Coordinates of C-alpha atoms in Angstrom, one line a residue:
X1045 CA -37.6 -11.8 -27.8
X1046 CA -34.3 -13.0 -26.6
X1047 CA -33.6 -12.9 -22.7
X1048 CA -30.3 -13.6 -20.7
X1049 CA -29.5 -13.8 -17.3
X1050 CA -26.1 -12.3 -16.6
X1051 CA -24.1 -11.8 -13.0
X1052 CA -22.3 -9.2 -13.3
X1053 CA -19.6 -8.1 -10.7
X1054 CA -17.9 -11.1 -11.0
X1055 CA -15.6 -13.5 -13.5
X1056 CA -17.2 -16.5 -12.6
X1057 CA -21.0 -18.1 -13.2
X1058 CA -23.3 -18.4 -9.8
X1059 CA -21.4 -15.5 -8.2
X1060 CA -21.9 -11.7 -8.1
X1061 CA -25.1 -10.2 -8.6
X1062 CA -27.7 -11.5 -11.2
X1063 CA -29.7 -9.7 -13.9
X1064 CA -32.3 -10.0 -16.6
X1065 CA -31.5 -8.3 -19.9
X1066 CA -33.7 -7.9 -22.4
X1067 CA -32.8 -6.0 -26.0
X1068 CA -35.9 -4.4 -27.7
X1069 CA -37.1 -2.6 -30.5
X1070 CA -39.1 0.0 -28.0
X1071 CA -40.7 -0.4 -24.5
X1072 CA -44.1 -1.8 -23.8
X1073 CA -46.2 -0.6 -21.4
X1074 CA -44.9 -0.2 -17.9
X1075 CA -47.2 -3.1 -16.7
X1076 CA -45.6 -5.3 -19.1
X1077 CA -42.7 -4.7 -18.2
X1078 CA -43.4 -5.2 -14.3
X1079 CA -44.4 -8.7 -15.2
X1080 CA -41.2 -9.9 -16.9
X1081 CA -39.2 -8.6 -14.2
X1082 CA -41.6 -10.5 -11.7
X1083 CA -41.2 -13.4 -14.0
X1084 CA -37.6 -13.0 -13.7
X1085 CA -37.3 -12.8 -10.0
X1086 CA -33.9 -11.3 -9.7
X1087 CA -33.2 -8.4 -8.4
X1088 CA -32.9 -6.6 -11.4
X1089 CA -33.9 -7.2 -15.0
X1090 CA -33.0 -4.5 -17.4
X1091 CA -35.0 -3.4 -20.7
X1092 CA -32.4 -1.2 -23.4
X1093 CA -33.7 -0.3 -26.9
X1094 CA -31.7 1.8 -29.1
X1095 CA -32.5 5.7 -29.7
X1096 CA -31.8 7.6 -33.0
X1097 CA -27.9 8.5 -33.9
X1098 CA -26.9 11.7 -33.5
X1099 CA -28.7 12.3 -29.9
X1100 CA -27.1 12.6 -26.1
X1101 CA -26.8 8.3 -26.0
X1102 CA -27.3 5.3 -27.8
X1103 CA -29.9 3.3 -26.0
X1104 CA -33.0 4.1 -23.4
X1105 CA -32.3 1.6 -20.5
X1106 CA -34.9 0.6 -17.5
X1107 CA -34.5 -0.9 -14.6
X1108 CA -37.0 -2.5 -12.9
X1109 CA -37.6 -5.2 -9.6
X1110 CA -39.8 -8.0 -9.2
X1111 CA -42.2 -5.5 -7.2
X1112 CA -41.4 -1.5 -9.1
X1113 CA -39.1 0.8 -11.4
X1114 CA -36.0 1.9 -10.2
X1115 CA -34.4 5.2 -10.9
X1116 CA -30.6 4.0 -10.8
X1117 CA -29.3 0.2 -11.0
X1118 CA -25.4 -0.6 -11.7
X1119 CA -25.2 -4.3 -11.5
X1120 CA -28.3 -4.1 -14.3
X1121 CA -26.2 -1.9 -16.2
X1122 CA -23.0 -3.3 -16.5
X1123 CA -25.3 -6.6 -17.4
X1124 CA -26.6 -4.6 -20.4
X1125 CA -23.1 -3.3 -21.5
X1126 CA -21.8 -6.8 -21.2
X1127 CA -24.7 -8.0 -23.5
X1128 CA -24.2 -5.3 -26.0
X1129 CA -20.7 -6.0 -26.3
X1130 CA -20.5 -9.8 -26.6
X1131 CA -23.6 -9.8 -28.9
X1132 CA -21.9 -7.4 -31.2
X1133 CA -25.3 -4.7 -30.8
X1134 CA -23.2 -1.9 -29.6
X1135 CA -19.4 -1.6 -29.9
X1136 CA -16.9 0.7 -27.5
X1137 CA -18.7 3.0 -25.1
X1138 CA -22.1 3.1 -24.7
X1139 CA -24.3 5.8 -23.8
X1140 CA -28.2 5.0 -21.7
X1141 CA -30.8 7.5 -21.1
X1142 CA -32.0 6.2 -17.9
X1143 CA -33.9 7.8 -15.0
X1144 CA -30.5 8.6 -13.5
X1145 CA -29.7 10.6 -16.5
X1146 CA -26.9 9.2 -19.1
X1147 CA -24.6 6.7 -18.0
X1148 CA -21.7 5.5 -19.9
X1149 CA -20.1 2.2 -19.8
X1150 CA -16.9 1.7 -21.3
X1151 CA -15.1 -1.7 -22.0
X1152 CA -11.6 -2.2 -21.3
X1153 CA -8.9 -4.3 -22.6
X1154 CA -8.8 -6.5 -19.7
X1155 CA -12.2 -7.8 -20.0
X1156 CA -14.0 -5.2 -17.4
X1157 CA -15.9 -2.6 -17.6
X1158 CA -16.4 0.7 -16.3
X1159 CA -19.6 2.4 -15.8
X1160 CA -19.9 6.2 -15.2
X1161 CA -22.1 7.3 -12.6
X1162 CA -23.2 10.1 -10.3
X1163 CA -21.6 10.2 -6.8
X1164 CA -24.0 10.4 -4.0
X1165 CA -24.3 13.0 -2.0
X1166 CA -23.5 12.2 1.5
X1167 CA -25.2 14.3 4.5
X1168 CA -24.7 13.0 8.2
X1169 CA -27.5 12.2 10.2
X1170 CA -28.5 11.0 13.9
X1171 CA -29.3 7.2 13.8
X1172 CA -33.0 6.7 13.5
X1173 CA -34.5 5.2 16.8
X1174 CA -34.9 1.8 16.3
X1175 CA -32.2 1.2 13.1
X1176 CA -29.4 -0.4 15.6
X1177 CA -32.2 -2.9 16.5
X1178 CA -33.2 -3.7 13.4
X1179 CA -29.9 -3.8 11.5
X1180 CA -28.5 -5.6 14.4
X1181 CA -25.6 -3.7 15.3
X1182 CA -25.1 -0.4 16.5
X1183 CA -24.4 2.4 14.6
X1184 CA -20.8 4.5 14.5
X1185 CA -21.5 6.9 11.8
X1186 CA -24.6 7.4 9.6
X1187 CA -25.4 8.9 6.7
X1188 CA -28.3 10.0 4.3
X1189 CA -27.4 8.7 0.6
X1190 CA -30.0 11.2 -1.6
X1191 CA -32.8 10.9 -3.5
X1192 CA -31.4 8.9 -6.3
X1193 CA -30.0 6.2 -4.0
X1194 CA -32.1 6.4 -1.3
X1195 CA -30.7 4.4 1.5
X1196 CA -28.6 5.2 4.8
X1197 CA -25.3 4.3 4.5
X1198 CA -24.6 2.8 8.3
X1199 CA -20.9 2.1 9.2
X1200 CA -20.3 -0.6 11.9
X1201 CA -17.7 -1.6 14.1
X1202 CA -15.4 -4.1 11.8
X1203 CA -15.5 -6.3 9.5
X1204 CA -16.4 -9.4 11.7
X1205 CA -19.6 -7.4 12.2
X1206 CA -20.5 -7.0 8.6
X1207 CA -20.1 -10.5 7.8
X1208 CA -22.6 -11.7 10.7
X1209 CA -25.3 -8.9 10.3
X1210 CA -28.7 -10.7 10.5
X1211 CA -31.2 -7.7 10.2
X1212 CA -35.0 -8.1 11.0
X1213 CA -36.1 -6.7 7.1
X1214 CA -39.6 -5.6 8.1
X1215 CA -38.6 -2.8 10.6
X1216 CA -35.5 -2.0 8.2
X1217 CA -37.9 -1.1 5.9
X1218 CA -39.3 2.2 8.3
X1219 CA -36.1 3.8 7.9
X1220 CA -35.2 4.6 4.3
X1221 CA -36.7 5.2 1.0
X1222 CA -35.2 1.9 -0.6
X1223 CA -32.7 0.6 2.5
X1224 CA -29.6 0.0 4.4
X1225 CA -26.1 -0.3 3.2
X1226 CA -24.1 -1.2 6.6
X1227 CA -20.3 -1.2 6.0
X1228 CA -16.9 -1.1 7.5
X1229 CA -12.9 -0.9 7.2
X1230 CA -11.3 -4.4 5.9
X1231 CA -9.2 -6.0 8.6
X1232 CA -6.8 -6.8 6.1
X1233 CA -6.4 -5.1 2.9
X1234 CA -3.9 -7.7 1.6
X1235 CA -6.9 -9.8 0.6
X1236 CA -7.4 -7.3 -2.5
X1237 CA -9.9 -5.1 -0.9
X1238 CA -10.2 -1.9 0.8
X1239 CA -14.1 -2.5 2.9
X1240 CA -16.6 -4.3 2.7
X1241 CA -20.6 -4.0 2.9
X1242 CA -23.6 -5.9 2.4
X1243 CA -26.5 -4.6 1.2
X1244 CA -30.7 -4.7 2.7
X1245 CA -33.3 -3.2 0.5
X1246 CA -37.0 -4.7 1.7
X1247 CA -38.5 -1.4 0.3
X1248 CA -38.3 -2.2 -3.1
X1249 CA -38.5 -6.1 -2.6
X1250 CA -35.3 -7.4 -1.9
X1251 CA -34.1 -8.5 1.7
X1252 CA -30.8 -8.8 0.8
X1253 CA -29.1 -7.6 -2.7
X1254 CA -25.8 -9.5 -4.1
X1255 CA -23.7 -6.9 -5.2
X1256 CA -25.1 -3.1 -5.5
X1257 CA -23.5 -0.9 -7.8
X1258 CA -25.5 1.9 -7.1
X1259 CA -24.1 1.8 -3.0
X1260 CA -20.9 2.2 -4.4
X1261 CA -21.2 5.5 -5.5
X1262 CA -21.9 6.5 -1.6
X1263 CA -19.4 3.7 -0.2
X1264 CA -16.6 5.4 -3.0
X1265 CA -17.0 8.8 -1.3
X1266 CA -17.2 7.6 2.5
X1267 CA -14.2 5.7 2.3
X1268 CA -12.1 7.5 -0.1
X1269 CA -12.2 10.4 2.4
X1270 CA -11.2 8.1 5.3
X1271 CA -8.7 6.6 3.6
X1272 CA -7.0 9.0 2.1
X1273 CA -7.2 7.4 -1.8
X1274 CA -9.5 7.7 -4.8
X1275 CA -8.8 4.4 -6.2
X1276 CA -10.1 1.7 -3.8
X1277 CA -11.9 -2.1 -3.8
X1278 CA -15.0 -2.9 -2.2
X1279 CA -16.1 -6.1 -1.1
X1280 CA -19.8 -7.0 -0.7
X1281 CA -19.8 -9.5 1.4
X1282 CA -23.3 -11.3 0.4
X1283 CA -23.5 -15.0 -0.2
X1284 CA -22.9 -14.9 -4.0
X1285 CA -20.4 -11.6 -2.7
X1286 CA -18.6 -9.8 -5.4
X1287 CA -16.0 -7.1 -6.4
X1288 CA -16.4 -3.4 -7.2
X1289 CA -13.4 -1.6 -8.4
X1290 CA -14.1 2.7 -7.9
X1291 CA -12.4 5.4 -8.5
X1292 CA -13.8 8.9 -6.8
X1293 CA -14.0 12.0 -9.7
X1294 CA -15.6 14.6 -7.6
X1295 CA -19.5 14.0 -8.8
X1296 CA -19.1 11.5 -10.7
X1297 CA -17.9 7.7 -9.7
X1298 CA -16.4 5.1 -11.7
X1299 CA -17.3 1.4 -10.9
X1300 CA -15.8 -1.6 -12.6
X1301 CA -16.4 -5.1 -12.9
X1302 CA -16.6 -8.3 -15.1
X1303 CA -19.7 -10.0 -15.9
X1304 CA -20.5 -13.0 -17.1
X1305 CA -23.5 -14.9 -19.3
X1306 CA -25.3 -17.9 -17.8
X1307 CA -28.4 -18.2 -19.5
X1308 CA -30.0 -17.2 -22.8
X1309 CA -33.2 -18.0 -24.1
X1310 CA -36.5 -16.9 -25.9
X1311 CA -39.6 -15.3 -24.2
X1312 CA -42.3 -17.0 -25.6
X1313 CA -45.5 -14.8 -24.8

């Protein structure tokens, strides 16, 4: 079984967010699966097969962690269209059944491409006790993502703040489901982007994820409203960092990015 390591979210090799893909004939068992992913050790690895023609998508797609299954995974995803599309498997739009329900990513002519996704629901809430300590920084606004992403969404002072957050992960992990996306206003949006975030998930077993395309669909809305556009940039400002174009569509979000193959190879057992 062939098996490539692609970052997605960026143009460039060593940079953006890394994932495992893996094309099969049909899933094994989940425990199988958990151990590739393990074996991996990025922060996502993604398993696709393709499904019968003439049904609501093309290929069943899974995304799991080094440590458990995930119900919703963009920088996974846009690693699997990339794959699909340079491999010749699957050509113009592709449909997944995932946990998240079917999600399309379309190429473009430029080289990106754009993945369809759900926009999170965003409901204020009163900073935990404890989150400002543990994140770093204190809180201006925070906000409950929903069950499919799982995380508060915690807006901080500027982007200077952002850039040196340097969270204690253990007690992030009391307060959310999978963790915390902190984020703020760009100082200067002349450098090609609108905000900028960074992302801490120790719930599902990574302190500190590259470049989330999943947060984007809460960062979209949050920002879009403040800044009065539905076509914006976000920077994640990790140490690999990356780019996420979206556009806001009422529930649904597009997100768009380049990828880029680094390493193919067999899995031999």
């Amino acid at each position: 079984m062939r098996i490539r390591i692609v970052d997605a979210f960026t143009d460039r090799p060593f940079a953006g967010n890394p994932a495992g893909v893996m094309l099969l004939d049909a899933f094994p068992d989940d425990e199988r699966l958990q151990q590739v992913a393990l074996e991996v050790n990025h922060a996502e690895t993604a398993f696709a097969h393709p499904l019968p023609e003439g049904g609501e998508a093309d290929w069943a797609l899974r995304w799991f962690t080094p440590v458990t299954e995930v119900s919703l995974c963009g920088h996974a995803t846009l690693a699997a269209a990339h794959v699909l599309h340079t491999t010749g498997a699957h050509e113009g739009p592709v449909r997944f059944a995932t946990r998240g329900g079917v999600l399309v990513a379309t190429p473009r002519e430029d080289g990106s491409i754009t993945l369809d996704f759900p926009t999170a629901p965003l409901t204020p809430v009163e900073p935990p006790t404890g989150v400002a300590e543990a994140l770093g920084a204190e809180p201006h606004t925070v906000l409950d993502t929903g069950p499919d992403i799982g995380d508060l969404l915690v807006e901080v002072a500027d982007e200077k703040t952002v850039h040196g957050l340097a969270p204690d992960h253990k007690a992030l992990a009391a307060h959310s489901e999978r963790g915390i996306i902190a984020t703020a206003r760009a100082d200067d949006p002349a450098r090609g982007y609108d905000y900028v975030s960074r992302c801490f998930f120790p719930n599902v077993g990574i302190d500190e994820d590259p470049v989330t395309g999943s947060a984007h669909t809460a960062l979209a809305p949050f920002w879009s409203e403040r800044l009065g556009r539905t076509d914006l940039t976000g920077l994640q400002a990790s140490p690999r960092s990356g780019r996420v174009r979206t556009e806001l569509r009422g529930a649904r979000t597009l997100l768009s990015g380049r990828a880029v193959t680094v390493i193919e190879g067999e899995l031999l057992v």
